[in-house]
Short mmCIF file of C-alpha atoms in Angstrom, two decimals:
data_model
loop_
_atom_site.label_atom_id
_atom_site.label_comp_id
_atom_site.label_asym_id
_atom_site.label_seq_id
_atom_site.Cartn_x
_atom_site.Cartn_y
_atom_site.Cartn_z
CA UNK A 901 34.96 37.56 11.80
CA UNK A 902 31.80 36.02 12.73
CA UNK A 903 29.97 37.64 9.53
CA UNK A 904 32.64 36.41 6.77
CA UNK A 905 32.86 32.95 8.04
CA UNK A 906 29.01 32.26 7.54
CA UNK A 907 29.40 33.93 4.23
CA UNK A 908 31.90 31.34 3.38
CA UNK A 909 30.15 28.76 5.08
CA UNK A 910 27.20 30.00 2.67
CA UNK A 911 29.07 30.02 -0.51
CA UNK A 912 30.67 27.00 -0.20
CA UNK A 913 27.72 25.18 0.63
CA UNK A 914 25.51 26.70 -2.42
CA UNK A 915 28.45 25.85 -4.89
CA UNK A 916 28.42 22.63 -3.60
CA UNK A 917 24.45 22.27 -4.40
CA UNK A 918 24.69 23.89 -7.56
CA UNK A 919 27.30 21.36 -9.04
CA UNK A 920 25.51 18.47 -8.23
CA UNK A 921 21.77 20.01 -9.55
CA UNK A 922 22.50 20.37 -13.34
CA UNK A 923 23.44 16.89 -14.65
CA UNK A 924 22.67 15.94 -18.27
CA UNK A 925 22.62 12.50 -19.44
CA UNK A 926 24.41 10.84 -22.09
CA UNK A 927 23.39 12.20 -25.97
CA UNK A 928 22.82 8.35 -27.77
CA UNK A 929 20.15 7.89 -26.17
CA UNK A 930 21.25 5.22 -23.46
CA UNK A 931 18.65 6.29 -20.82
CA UNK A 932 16.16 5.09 -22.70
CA UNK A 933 14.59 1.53 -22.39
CA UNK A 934 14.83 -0.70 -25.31
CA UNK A 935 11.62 -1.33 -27.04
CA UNK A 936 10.33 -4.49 -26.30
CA UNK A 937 9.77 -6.60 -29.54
CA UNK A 938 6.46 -8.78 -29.33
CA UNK A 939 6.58 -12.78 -30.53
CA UNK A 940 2.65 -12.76 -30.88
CA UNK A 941 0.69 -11.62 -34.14
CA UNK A 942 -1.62 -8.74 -34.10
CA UNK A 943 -4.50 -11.19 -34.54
CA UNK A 944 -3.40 -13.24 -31.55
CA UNK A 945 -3.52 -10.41 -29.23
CA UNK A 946 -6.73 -9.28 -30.36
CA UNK A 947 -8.23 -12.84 -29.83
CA UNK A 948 -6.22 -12.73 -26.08
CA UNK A 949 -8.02 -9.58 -25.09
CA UNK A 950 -11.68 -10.52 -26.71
CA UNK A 951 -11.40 -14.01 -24.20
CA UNK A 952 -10.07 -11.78 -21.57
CA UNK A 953 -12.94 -9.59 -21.67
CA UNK A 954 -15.58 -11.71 -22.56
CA UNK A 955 -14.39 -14.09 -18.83
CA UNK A 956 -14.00 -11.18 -16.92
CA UNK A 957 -16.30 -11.15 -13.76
CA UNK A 958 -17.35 -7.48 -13.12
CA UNK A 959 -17.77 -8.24 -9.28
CA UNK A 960 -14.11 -8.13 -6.71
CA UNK A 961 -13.38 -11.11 -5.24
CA UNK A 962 -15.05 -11.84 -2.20
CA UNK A 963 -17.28 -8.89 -2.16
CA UNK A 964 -20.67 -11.01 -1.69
CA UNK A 965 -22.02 -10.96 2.04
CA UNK A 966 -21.89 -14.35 3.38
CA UNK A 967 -25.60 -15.87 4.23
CA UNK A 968 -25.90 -15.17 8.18
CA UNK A 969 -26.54 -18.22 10.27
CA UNK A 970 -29.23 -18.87 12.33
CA UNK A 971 -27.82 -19.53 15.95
CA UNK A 972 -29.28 -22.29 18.27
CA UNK A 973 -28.25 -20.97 21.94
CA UNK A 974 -30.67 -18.46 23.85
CA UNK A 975 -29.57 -15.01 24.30
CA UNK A 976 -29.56 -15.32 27.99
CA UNK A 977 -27.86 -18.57 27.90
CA UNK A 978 -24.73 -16.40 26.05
CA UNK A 979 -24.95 -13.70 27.97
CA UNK A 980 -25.22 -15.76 31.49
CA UNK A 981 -22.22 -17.50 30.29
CA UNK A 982 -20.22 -14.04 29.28
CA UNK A 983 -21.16 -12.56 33.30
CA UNK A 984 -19.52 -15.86 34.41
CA UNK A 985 -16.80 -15.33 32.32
CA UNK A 986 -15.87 -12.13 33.48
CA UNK A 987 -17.07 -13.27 37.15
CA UNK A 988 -14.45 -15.68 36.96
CA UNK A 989 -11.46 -13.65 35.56
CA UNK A 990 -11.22 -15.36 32.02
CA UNK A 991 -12.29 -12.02 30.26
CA UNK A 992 -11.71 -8.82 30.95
CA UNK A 993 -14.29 -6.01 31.20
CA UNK A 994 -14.64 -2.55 30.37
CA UNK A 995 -11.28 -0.83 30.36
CA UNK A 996 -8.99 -3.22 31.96
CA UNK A 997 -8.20 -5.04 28.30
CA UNK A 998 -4.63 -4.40 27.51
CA UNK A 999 -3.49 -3.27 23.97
#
């Protein structure tokens, strides 16, 4: 019993794959895009792309490092003021931090 019911089962489920796998599309050619029909000249494109090329920067945006500033506070004086900080329960230390 056990046996012919999962053959069934099996049958019935690879017909149902099978019908939906094979699926050809219409024959006038309707899944095609439509070609797109330019309202520039040839020599108006090529004069687009020679300005295009000729302002292009070669370097990403924003990929310069920024000149570092010089600070004016002491090292101590920062790191006095960071133990006081944490001394005081403003910032957290080590792993307390939450995430």
């Amino acid at each position: 019993m056990k046996t012919s019911r999962f053959f069934a089962v099996t049958a019935f489920s690879a017909f149902g794959v099978l019908g939906t796998v094979a699926h050809a599309d219409e024959a006038d050619g309707s899944q095609f895009p439509e070609p797109s029909i330019s309202t520039l000249s040839r020599a108006q494109v090529q004069a687009e792309a020679v300005t295009a090329a000729a302002s292009r920067n070669p370097e990403p945006e924003g990929s310069r490092i920024a000149a570092s500033t010089s600070s004016t506070v002491d090292r101590a004086v920062v790191r006095s003021q960071a133990a006081e900080s944490v001394r005081l329960g403003q910032t957290m230390s080590g792993e307390e931090s939450v995430m």
